[in-house]
Amino acid sequence: MNFDRKNLSNDQLLALYKSILKPRLIEEKMLILIRQGKVSKWFSGIGQEAISVGVTAVLDGDEYILPMHRNLGVFTGRNIPLYRLFSQWQGKANGFTKGRDRSFHFGTQQYKIIGMISHLGPQLGVADGIALANKIQKNGKITAVFTGEGATSEGDFHEALNIASVWELPVMFVIENNGYGLSTPTNEQYRCENLADKGIGYGMESHIIDGNNILEVYNLLSELKASMQINPRPVLLEFKTFRMRGHEEASGTKYVPQDLMDMWAIKDPVENYKKYLIENKILSKEVDLAFRAEIKKDIEDSLAVANAEPEIEATYDEELNDVYKPYVFEWIKPNVETENIRYVDAISTSLRQSMERHENLVIMGQDIAEYGGAFKITDGFVAQFGKERVRNTPICESAIVAAAMGLSINNHKAIVEMQFADFVSTGFNPIVNLLAKSHYRWLEKADVVVRMPCGGGTQAGPFHSQTNEAWFTKTPGLKVVYPAFPYDAKGLLNTAINDPNPVLFFEHKQLYRSVYQEVPKDYYTIPLGKSALLKEGNQVTIISFGAAVHWALDTLGKNPEIVADLLDLRTLQPLDTEAIFASVKKTGRVIIYQEDSMFGGIASDISALIMENCFEYLDAPVKRVASLDSPIPFTKALEDQYLPKGRFEEALLALLKY
């Protein structure tokens, strides 16, 4: 192995050795502990330490690194106290996740490290968002994100690299090509000769680096970082290395040919660097022993602290209170001056006034810049706020949602416009596994609003007409808002943007230009989780939201003899159960009216809640009216049959006669 010290001093060379030695000695201790049953699982990075250590040594302490589960050198390189890492691995409170996640599945703002989720791909998009924030802030900072050769097959890899290239984001994309994805060798994973070759497709600079040579890693990355600060751009880095242990310890390495193991053992990054330092009289055996003794003492002392720490005691309050970041609602009441505007205008005005109010707010989506979006909601925004804050995106919902998380991590607010709510399916993973779980896992907010133009009635067919709120109302950590009127749409969207938690904001397309209302001209907020009682009566409770509220009003207009409570939920998560129960207890009859298909919709959960909490007050079974349990069709006759409008009146009258 050829080591080139270039201009590095002896002290720098020794510091790198100590940095690469520390994770190796910790790992050797972990392998003992896992055999003793004192650690439940371990993903070894033995043989790959030079990459983690080299990348971390090059970046400043305030530059974000996004490692994976074989990158112990990132954590030790940022000088995280070992007892905290040991507590994390034992699931104790001094770790970073309160026992809610394991190994390196966590982040820490204190050390500017953002760990992955088990779905590896979204991590790359998060790095894009962090880098975008750095670029907007003009702070010259670089972001480094790790992935393995296996994850380069994921769509998120393509999306994230494409975004970084198009937006010229200063990201180091670090591929640790260690030969195997669990047991699958590289020749069964991809056909290009080198993964670095993929950079060509993105117009991206790329490099192949000996991942076992700490000096090659450190020197090249030092040069690249200096260059990226002058000329911000992404760089793809393929580190050739090898995984000397199993995917995790339980899986072993029997599937690896022994001659391959022997070949890479000769290339051990720690032993080869040590040999180089000793041969060049930079390191003595005595100093090496002193280094090892110092590190081993730190390990033993830190283990003692972690071992003495009590096990976590489970409490309902502790768990449930951390699902969402605490948020104190600021009730901003409007002035008296109003204007008669459409639903679509209310959304646009909210976005404009929020952009003025929050200088760190960024809006992203397909065609939202000069074109103004598919529904012209952001028309004129580029002229007022600039393209840095109003960003057209490639067609890549997954990476854009992940990038929104990265913006949030790096002190920005983000709004993602799904061109149609249907398209959220390609961004589903980062919403339900990244945004929704981050605060619960490591107390990091996800200050992201995902706007969802939705709903039928426009003959747009199965992929532009769904109302898919139930995909998200069951996911803890998400908030779901679905207003029916312009006044509510503006006030609730303002609140959603202020709220540091992730919000899915549903906007029914058919209401955009058909519903008018007097709406205050200035900025105001409406609390989430509070329904609106639109009509009051004692015969029956009608519970609805979105366009179905208007359909219910039409039915009541045709049947003036019916005296009903009409409850517009407005927010589905959190749900105003207090108002629901109070109305049901008053009327004794309840019908729940939703546009979504019946089975698994939120009406089913509301019905169950009513049965559990109001059963003795009911004079009739809870009735649900919903769309057919089929995909939504295109032709008008079929769509009319699918939607519940034609069935609601009959169901309501039957309930009143029960």
XYZ file of C-alpha atoms in Angstrom:
658
model
C 0.000 0.000 0.000
C 1.485 3.319 -1.072
C 1.174 6.106 1.503
C 1.881 9.692 0.426
C 2.062 12.104 3.341
C 2.243 15.199 1.107
C 2.443 18.233 3.403
C 1.115 16.569 6.539
C 3.126 17.051 9.707
C 4.106 14.202 12.015
C 1.519 15.378 14.517
C -1.200 15.219 11.854
C -0.108 11.751 10.801
C -0.198 10.531 14.402
C -3.593 12.151 14.981
C -4.967 10.237 12.009
C -3.502 7.010 13.364
C -5.053 7.540 16.764
C -8.373 8.338 15.079
C -8.320 5.151 12.998
C -7.170 3.014 15.921
C -9.977 4.085 18.262
C -12.950 2.613 16.342
C -10.965 -0.593 15.727
C -10.362 -1.121 19.440
C -13.974 -0.313 20.276
C -15.140 -2.836 17.691
C -12.862 -5.534 19.071
C -14.441 -4.944 22.469
C -17.938 -5.030 20.975
C -17.251 -8.418 19.378
C -16.440 -9.767 22.834
C -19.551 -8.207 24.340
C -21.861 -9.538 21.653
C -20.559 -13.064 22.281
C -21.306 -12.494 25.959
C -24.841 -11.358 25.123
C -24.252 -7.844 26.462
C -24.913 -6.185 23.093
C -27.879 -7.372 21.030
C -26.654 -6.603 17.523
C -23.534 -5.254 15.870
C -22.754 -4.065 12.335
C -18.997 -4.201 11.979
C -16.926 -1.690 10.076
C -13.641 -3.524 10.594
C -11.569 -3.020 7.460
C -13.395 0.188 6.476
C -12.237 2.582 9.197
C -10.089 4.734 6.909
C -13.160 6.029 5.061
C -15.142 7.156 8.103
C -12.112 8.615 9.819
C -10.796 10.327 6.700
C -14.101 11.963 5.780
C -14.690 13.149 9.343
C -11.171 14.527 9.697
C -11.601 16.618 6.550
C -14.932 18.194 7.497
C -15.279 20.914 10.110
C -17.145 20.146 13.305
C -20.137 22.234 12.209
C -20.492 20.491 8.843
C -23.098 17.765 8.690
C -22.171 14.128 8.134
C -24.796 11.480 7.391
C -23.241 8.078 8.202
C -24.559 4.542 8.201
C -24.218 1.620 10.580
C -20.606 0.767 9.687
C -19.253 4.243 10.309
C -18.214 4.213 13.948
C -15.232 6.382 12.986
C -17.592 9.271 12.236
C -18.944 9.207 15.787
C -15.577 8.802 17.469
C -14.089 11.369 15.087
C -16.633 13.895 16.340
C -15.540 13.064 19.908
C -18.892 11.838 21.157
C -18.315 10.579 24.725
C -18.041 6.809 24.546
C -20.388 6.217 27.463
C -23.159 7.839 25.409
C -22.490 5.532 22.472
C -22.419 2.506 24.765
C -25.688 3.648 26.361
C -27.192 4.011 22.898
C -26.210 0.465 21.961
C -27.646 -0.843 25.245
C -30.906 1.081 24.795
C -30.422 3.322 27.810
C -31.393 6.925 28.487
C -27.923 8.442 28.091
C -27.990 7.329 24.473
C -29.601 9.404 21.787
C -32.950 7.672 21.223
C -34.254 6.866 24.723
C -34.127 3.186 23.818
C -36.430 3.652 20.816
C -33.925 2.753 18.120
C -30.669 0.864 17.995
C -27.027 1.088 16.927
C -26.428 4.171 14.756
C -30.051 4.867 13.850
C -30.007 8.331 15.358
C -28.904 11.875 14.830
C -27.466 14.550 17.039
C -27.509 18.255 16.310
C -24.823 18.764 18.941
C -22.331 16.794 16.857
C -23.880 17.540 13.444
C -24.389 13.846 12.682
C -27.605 12.607 11.047
C -28.043 8.846 11.118
C -30.009 6.765 8.673
C -33.272 4.897 8.866
C -33.281 1.245 7.823
C -34.651 2.286 4.428
C -31.239 3.585 3.414
C -32.069 5.638 0.331
C -33.793 8.684 1.881
C -30.581 9.589 3.708
C -29.134 10.805 0.405
C -32.043 13.187 -0.150
C -31.711 14.508 3.404
C -28.108 15.442 2.572
C -29.407 17.363 -0.451
C -31.712 19.380 1.791
C -28.978 20.145 4.296
C -26.673 21.231 1.466
C -29.436 23.338 -0.085
C -29.826 25.178 3.214
C -26.069 25.758 3.311
C -26.169 27.106 -0.225
C -29.063 29.456 0.576
C -27.237 30.593 3.716
C -24.034 31.110 1.667
C -21.945 29.712 4.521
C -19.518 27.666 2.398
C -20.254 24.452 4.281
C -19.919 20.973 2.780
C -22.163 17.981 3.530
C -21.003 14.350 3.384
C -23.406 11.418 3.114
C -22.537 7.709 3.212
C -24.143 4.836 1.383
C -23.147 1.320 0.417
C -22.842 -0.197 -3.019
C -26.115 -2.052 -2.407
C -28.122 1.116 -1.854
C -26.899 2.570 -5.159
C -29.544 0.357 -6.772
C -32.326 2.228 -4.967
C -34.313 4.877 -6.772
C -33.486 7.357 -4.006
C -29.825 7.184 -5.048
C -30.693 8.269 -8.580
C -33.114 10.951 -7.386
C -30.725 12.444 -4.833
C -27.751 12.578 -7.208
C -29.878 14.077 -9.951
C -31.197 16.800 -7.634
C -27.733 17.580 -6.288
C -26.351 17.900 -9.794
C -29.207 20.042 -11.140
C -29.098 22.331 -8.098
C -25.263 22.286 -7.828
C -25.326 21.306 -4.174
C -22.045 20.925 -2.243
C -22.441 17.263 -1.277
C -19.843 14.523 -1.041
C -21.675 11.309 -1.941
C -19.600 8.583 -0.291
C -20.084 5.049 -1.611
C -18.430 2.383 0.522
C -18.103 -0.404 -2.026
C -17.313 -3.249 0.339
C -18.058 -6.161 -1.954
C -21.331 -7.489 -0.571
C -24.875 -6.335 0.136
C -25.470 -8.744 3.018
C -24.580 -11.899 1.022
C -25.098 -10.602 -2.522
C -21.784 -9.915 -4.318
C -21.340 -6.853 -6.475
C -21.493 -8.827 -9.720
C -25.131 -9.582 -8.874
C -25.903 -5.972 -7.979
C -24.781 -3.879 -10.958
C -23.165 -4.240 -14.368
C -21.057 -1.089 -14.701
C -17.362 -1.620 -14.044
C -17.195 1.037 -11.333
C -19.963 2.789 -9.446
C -18.057 6.026 -9.952
C -18.989 5.685 -13.624
C -22.567 6.515 -12.685
C -21.462 10.090 -12.139
C -21.302 10.530 -15.892
C -25.069 10.196 -16.139
C -25.556 13.092 -13.749
C -22.862 15.333 -15.208
C -21.124 14.859 -11.889
C -17.442 14.712 -11.055
C -16.472 11.337 -9.611
C -13.411 9.639 -8.140
C -12.310 6.112 -7.255
C -10.351 5.980 -4.012
C -8.519 3.262 -2.123
C -10.795 3.107 0.888
C -8.161 1.319 2.975
C -5.536 4.047 2.581
C -6.167 6.740 5.171
C -3.748 9.213 3.589
C -5.242 8.862 0.114
C -8.693 9.423 1.589
C -7.635 12.411 3.665
C -5.520 14.146 1.044
C -7.937 13.827 -1.871
C -10.939 14.861 0.187
C -9.051 17.845 1.610
C -8.370 19.039 -1.942
C -11.951 18.376 -3.004
C -13.410 20.238 -0.065
C -11.311 23.330 -0.779
C -12.403 23.187 -4.420
C -16.101 22.669 -3.568
C -16.066 25.714 -1.319
C -14.910 27.851 -4.242
C -17.040 26.053 -6.826
C -20.062 24.507 -5.062
C -20.994 21.196 -6.667
C -21.654 17.558 -5.774
C -18.940 14.924 -6.076
C -19.425 11.154 -6.281
C -16.769 9.178 -4.411
C -16.426 5.415 -4.742
C -14.246 3.942 -2.013
C -12.971 0.470 -2.809
C -12.866 -1.500 0.427
C -14.108 -4.735 1.954
C -16.299 -5.896 4.789
C -14.247 -8.287 6.911
C -17.149 -9.305 9.158
C -20.749 -10.327 8.408
C -23.487 -7.940 7.400
C -24.133 -8.153 11.108
C -22.433 -10.588 13.415
C -25.163 -13.231 13.323
C -24.917 -13.641 9.537
C -21.210 -14.559 9.454
C -19.052 -14.631 6.304
C -19.285 -18.256 5.102
C -20.599 -17.057 1.738
C -17.307 -15.183 1.061
C -14.501 -17.144 -0.669
C -11.559 -17.569 1.703
C -9.002 -16.337 -0.833
C -10.935 -13.066 -1.060
C -10.920 -12.702 2.716
C -7.175 -13.410 2.769
C -6.477 -10.849 0.044
C -8.301 -8.064 1.860
C -6.852 -9.006 5.239
C -3.449 -8.098 3.805
C -4.881 -4.633 3.021
C -5.981 -3.926 6.598
C -6.166 -0.102 6.892
C -5.052 0.086 10.523
C -2.145 -2.359 10.396
C -0.777 -1.039 7.109
C -0.838 2.563 8.282
C 0.784 1.585 11.566
C 3.533 -0.223 9.668
C 4.129 2.838 7.482
C 4.412 5.130 10.504
C 6.814 2.812 12.320
C 8.997 2.245 9.257
C 9.268 6.009 8.770
C 10.061 6.540 12.473
C 6.945 8.649 12.982
C 5.436 6.185 15.438
C 7.296 4.065 17.956
C 6.054 0.827 19.453
C 6.061 2.485 22.855
C 3.845 5.354 21.671
C 1.574 2.861 19.932
C 1.176 0.918 23.160
C 0.464 4.157 25.019
C -2.216 5.097 22.498
C -3.829 1.703 22.854
C -3.718 1.791 26.629
C -5.324 5.244 26.676
C -8.121 4.207 24.320
C -8.764 0.919 26.122
C -9.005 2.728 29.447
C -11.550 5.128 27.951
C -13.501 2.130 26.654
C -13.520 0.325 30.003
C -14.337 3.459 32.005
C -17.139 4.385 29.628
C -18.547 0.858 29.671
C -18.615 1.003 33.438
C -20.662 4.203 33.297
C -23.076 2.739 30.745
C -23.387 -0.565 32.612
C -24.185 1.251 35.849
C -26.920 3.245 34.197
C -30.373 1.864 35.036
C -32.574 0.289 32.418
C -35.252 2.502 30.917
C -38.650 2.257 32.588
C -41.556 2.438 30.171
C -44.249 5.048 30.820
C -47.202 5.913 28.618
C -46.710 9.665 29.016
C -43.025 9.597 28.121
C -43.672 7.635 24.940
C -46.756 9.469 23.718
C -45.474 12.955 24.541
C -42.476 12.544 22.247
C -44.390 11.502 19.130
C -44.801 15.181 18.243
C -42.564 18.122 18.990
C -44.319 20.335 21.549
C -45.838 23.343 19.843
C -47.541 26.277 21.529
C -50.151 27.544 19.114
C -50.068 31.299 18.539
C -53.586 32.502 17.883
C -53.317 35.455 15.529
C -56.742 36.974 15.017
C -57.526 38.777 11.770
C -58.567 42.379 11.290
C -62.050 43.122 10.024
C -61.199 43.884 6.379
C -62.153 40.948 4.151
C -62.348 40.056 0.480
C -64.533 37.572 -1.347
C -62.079 35.038 -2.735
C -61.929 31.482 -3.960
C -60.477 28.516 -2.098
C -57.463 28.537 -4.451
C -56.845 32.220 -3.700
C -56.933 31.550 0.036
C -54.229 28.893 -0.333
C -52.098 31.184 -2.486
C -52.475 34.113 -0.098
C -51.515 31.949 2.864
C -48.374 30.780 1.088
C -47.438 34.315 0.074
C -47.966 35.789 3.537
C -46.122 32.864 5.147
C -43.171 33.361 2.783
C -43.095 37.000 3.867
C -43.359 36.061 7.526
C -40.757 33.235 7.472
C -37.628 34.210 5.575
C -36.303 30.655 5.998
C -39.321 29.063 4.250
C -38.649 27.207 0.985
C -41.349 25.886 -1.380
C -40.511 22.973 -3.677
C -42.541 21.158 -6.311
C -42.942 20.317 -9.961
C -43.547 23.358 -12.203
C -44.193 25.694 -9.260
C -41.693 28.408 -10.218
C -42.243 30.483 -13.379
C -45.214 28.360 -14.441
C -46.898 28.842 -11.059
C -47.818 25.202 -10.475
C -50.428 22.966 -12.071
C -53.176 25.035 -10.392
C -51.346 28.412 -10.621
C -51.218 28.713 -6.849
C -47.616 29.972 -6.798
C -47.964 32.197 -9.842
C -45.770 35.281 -9.360
C -43.873 33.842 -6.408
C -40.541 33.648 -8.211
C -40.645 37.366 -8.997
C -41.271 38.180 -5.338
C -39.187 35.583 -3.504
C -36.610 34.326 -6.025
C -35.777 30.884 -7.345
C -33.723 29.924 -4.294
C -36.906 29.818 -2.208
C -39.408 28.805 -4.923
C -37.849 25.763 -6.532
C -38.898 23.676 -9.490
C -38.010 20.068 -8.834
C -37.331 17.115 -11.077
C -40.010 14.419 -10.964
C -38.682 12.736 -7.832
C -41.119 12.926 -4.929
C -39.137 10.676 -2.600
C -35.899 12.644 -2.654
C -37.724 15.973 -2.486
C -39.572 14.948 0.680
C -36.244 13.779 2.123
C -34.645 17.065 1.052
C -37.410 18.898 2.905
C -36.343 16.996 6.015
C -32.770 18.111 5.382
C -33.884 21.728 5.121
C -35.689 21.366 8.437
C -32.604 19.871 10.074
C -30.552 22.832 8.850
C -32.799 25.600 10.218
C -35.327 26.036 7.416
C -39.018 25.443 6.953
C -40.120 23.509 3.880
C -43.294 23.090 1.856
C -43.525 20.331 -0.738
C -46.305 20.548 -3.301
C -47.437 17.220 -4.652
C -48.720 18.078 -8.114
C -51.550 15.670 -7.315
C -52.074 13.878 -4.009
C -51.990 10.583 -5.918
C -48.285 11.098 -6.674
C -47.411 11.012 -2.990
C -47.153 7.235 -3.299
C -43.665 7.658 -4.787
C -42.738 9.788 -1.767
C -44.513 7.597 0.777
C -41.468 6.071 2.453
C -39.782 9.293 3.626
C -43.106 10.678 4.846
C -44.130 7.730 7.019
C -40.668 6.513 8.039
C -38.550 9.662 8.116
C -40.729 12.706 8.766
C -43.199 10.892 11.000
C -40.679 9.122 13.227
C -37.781 11.571 13.605
C -39.008 13.391 16.687
C -40.012 10.198 18.446
C -36.675 8.552 17.612
C -34.219 11.343 18.430
C -36.266 14.466 19.187
C -35.562 16.131 15.844
C -38.395 18.179 14.359
C -39.621 17.699 10.799
C -40.758 21.223 9.941
C -42.384 20.185 6.667
C -45.796 20.731 5.085
C -46.789 18.464 2.192
C -49.567 20.038 0.137
C -51.974 17.494 -1.375
C -54.322 18.599 -4.209
C -56.838 15.772 -4.124
C -60.306 14.496 -4.800
C -62.748 13.447 -7.482
C -65.586 14.988 -9.405
C -63.436 16.229 -12.288
C -63.301 13.015 -14.363
C -59.527 12.775 -13.923
C -59.400 9.012 -13.442
C -57.620 6.634 -11.055
C -54.326 8.536 -10.727
C -55.445 12.160 -10.361
C -58.601 11.852 -8.250
C -57.837 9.948 -5.061
C -58.494 11.331 -1.627
C -55.939 9.327 0.300
C -55.921 10.874 3.759
C -56.321 7.462 5.418
C -52.805 6.510 4.278
C -51.523 9.060 6.775
C -54.075 9.456 9.577
C -52.981 6.099 10.983
C -49.282 7.052 11.068
C -48.212 8.439 14.470
C -46.099 11.570 14.117
C -48.010 13.085 11.188
C -50.687 15.752 11.351
C -53.425 15.730 8.706
C -55.498 18.783 7.758
C -58.411 18.814 5.286
C -60.325 22.124 5.143
C -63.555 22.665 3.195
C -63.742 26.480 3.023
C -61.426 29.305 1.958
C -61.425 30.923 5.430
C -60.346 27.680 7.079
C -57.882 26.826 4.314
C -55.944 30.063 4.807
C -55.900 30.028 8.605
C -55.127 26.333 8.927
C -52.355 26.422 6.316
C -50.750 29.311 8.179
C -50.826 27.234 11.353
C -49.517 24.133 9.579
C -46.528 26.123 8.333
C -45.867 27.501 11.824
C -46.094 24.045 13.406
C -42.673 22.336 13.556
C -44.254 18.914 13.015
C -44.904 17.303 9.605
C -48.332 18.163 8.211
C -50.190 16.598 5.266
C -52.423 19.408 3.987
C -55.245 18.192 1.746
C -56.813 20.627 -0.740
C -59.778 19.395 -2.749
C -59.260 20.346 -6.402
C -62.986 20.692 -7.122
C -63.237 23.348 -4.412
C -60.337 25.419 -5.762
C -62.416 27.582 -8.099
C -65.990 26.733 -7.142
C -66.172 27.890 -3.505
C -66.044 31.584 -2.546
C -66.050 33.122 0.920
C -65.301 36.360 2.720
C -61.725 35.910 3.963
C -59.639 38.369 6.011
C -57.005 40.073 3.901
C -54.303 39.952 6.526
C -52.531 37.056 8.236
C -54.346 34.926 10.826
C -54.215 31.418 12.289
C -56.701 28.718 13.262
C -55.770 25.966 15.752
C -55.377 22.420 14.507
C -57.594 19.778 16.074
C -60.704 21.980 16.339
C -63.761 21.179 14.240
C -66.401 23.682 13.088
C -70.098 23.291 13.838
C -71.713 24.555 10.625
C -75.323 23.741 11.499
C -76.911 22.948 14.829
C -79.767 20.582 15.554
C -80.853 17.710 17.765
C -82.039 15.043 15.319
C -78.778 13.708 13.973
C -75.040 14.405 13.868
C -73.433 14.597 10.434
C -69.639 14.343 10.546
C -67.712 15.207 7.420
C -64.698 16.997 5.907
C -63.461 18.272 2.561
C -65.838 18.387 -0.411
C -68.296 16.072 1.340
C -69.132 18.954 3.709
C -70.551 20.865 0.750
C -72.417 17.812 -0.446
C -73.950 17.469 3.030
C -74.984 21.130 2.978
C -76.686 20.562 -0.385
C -78.615 17.609 1.037
C -79.739 19.577 4.089
C -80.783 22.429 1.790
C -83.058 20.019 -0.074
C -84.465 18.667 3.214
C -85.128 21.702 5.434
C -87.158 19.594 7.834
C -83.993 17.826 8.985
C -82.480 19.579 12.004
C -78.922 18.354 12.237
C -75.568 19.071 13.803
C -73.181 19.345 10.842
C -69.625 18.967 12.067
C -66.804 19.906 9.671
C -63.749 18.169 11.132
C -61.225 20.410 9.330
C -58.356 18.510 10.999
C -58.212 14.701 10.956
C -55.055 14.322 13.045
C -55.338 15.569 15.740
C -59.045 14.744 15.783
C -61.603 16.806 17.728
C -63.118 13.884 19.626
C -64.509 16.220 22.278
C -66.796 17.928 19.758
C -67.725 14.605 18.147
C -68.725 12.981 21.424
C -70.630 16.065 22.636
C -72.720 16.192 19.480
C -73.424 12.445 19.412
C -74.488 12.489 23.056
C -76.903 15.299 22.198
C -78.501 13.830 19.067
C -78.252 10.079 19.595
C -77.779 9.465 15.881
C -74.673 9.892 13.767
C -73.749 9.542 10.116
C -70.157 9.901 8.915
C -69.713 11.137 5.371
C -66.374 10.785 3.571
C -65.261 10.857 -0.062
C -62.645 8.134 0.418
C -63.634 4.518 -0.174
C -65.309 2.815 2.753
C -63.040 0.079 4.071
C -60.126 1.378 6.133
C -61.160 5.019 5.824
C -61.100 7.406 8.775
C -64.890 7.077 9.094
C -64.292 3.559 10.374
C -62.102 4.785 13.216
C -64.490 7.587 14.092
C -67.310 5.050 14.175
C -65.301 2.812 16.503
C -64.491 5.738 18.797
C -68.175 6.646 19.008
C -69.175 3.056 19.766
C -66.551 2.821 22.521
C -67.293 6.183 24.122
C -70.935 6.989 23.355
C -72.672 3.626 23.002
C -75.241 4.231 25.733
C -76.309 7.517 24.073
C -77.006 6.017 20.647
C -80.548 5.470 19.372
C -79.372 3.849 16.138
C -76.253 2.196 14.731
C -73.484 4.506 13.548
C -73.833 4.938 9.784
C -70.962 5.461 7.309
C -71.388 6.753 3.768
C -68.383 6.599 1.472
C -67.240 5.928 -2.063
C -67.215 2.451 -3.534
C -64.425 0.064 -2.617
C -62.870 0.310 -6.061
C -60.344 2.580 -7.743
C -61.911 5.849 -8.850
C -62.931 5.639 -12.548
C -62.715 8.178 -15.373
C -66.059 8.287 -17.225
C -68.616 10.606 -15.611
C -71.322 7.972 -15.198
C -68.871 5.637 -13.486
C -67.371 8.385 -11.332
C -70.828 9.569 -10.258
C -71.648 6.026 -9.214
C -68.337 5.699 -7.381
C -68.720 8.887 -5.334
C -71.107 8.806 -2.348
C -73.177 11.886 -3.297
C -75.987 9.791 -4.748
C -76.260 7.572 -1.667
C -76.043 10.024 1.216
C -79.600 11.365 1.249
C -81.143 7.903 1.288
C -78.828 6.783 4.096
C -79.570 9.915 6.128
C -83.327 9.523 5.817
C -83.121 5.828 6.715
C -81.085 6.657 9.814
C -83.675 9.211 10.950
C -86.417 6.578 10.614
C -84.528 3.878 12.517
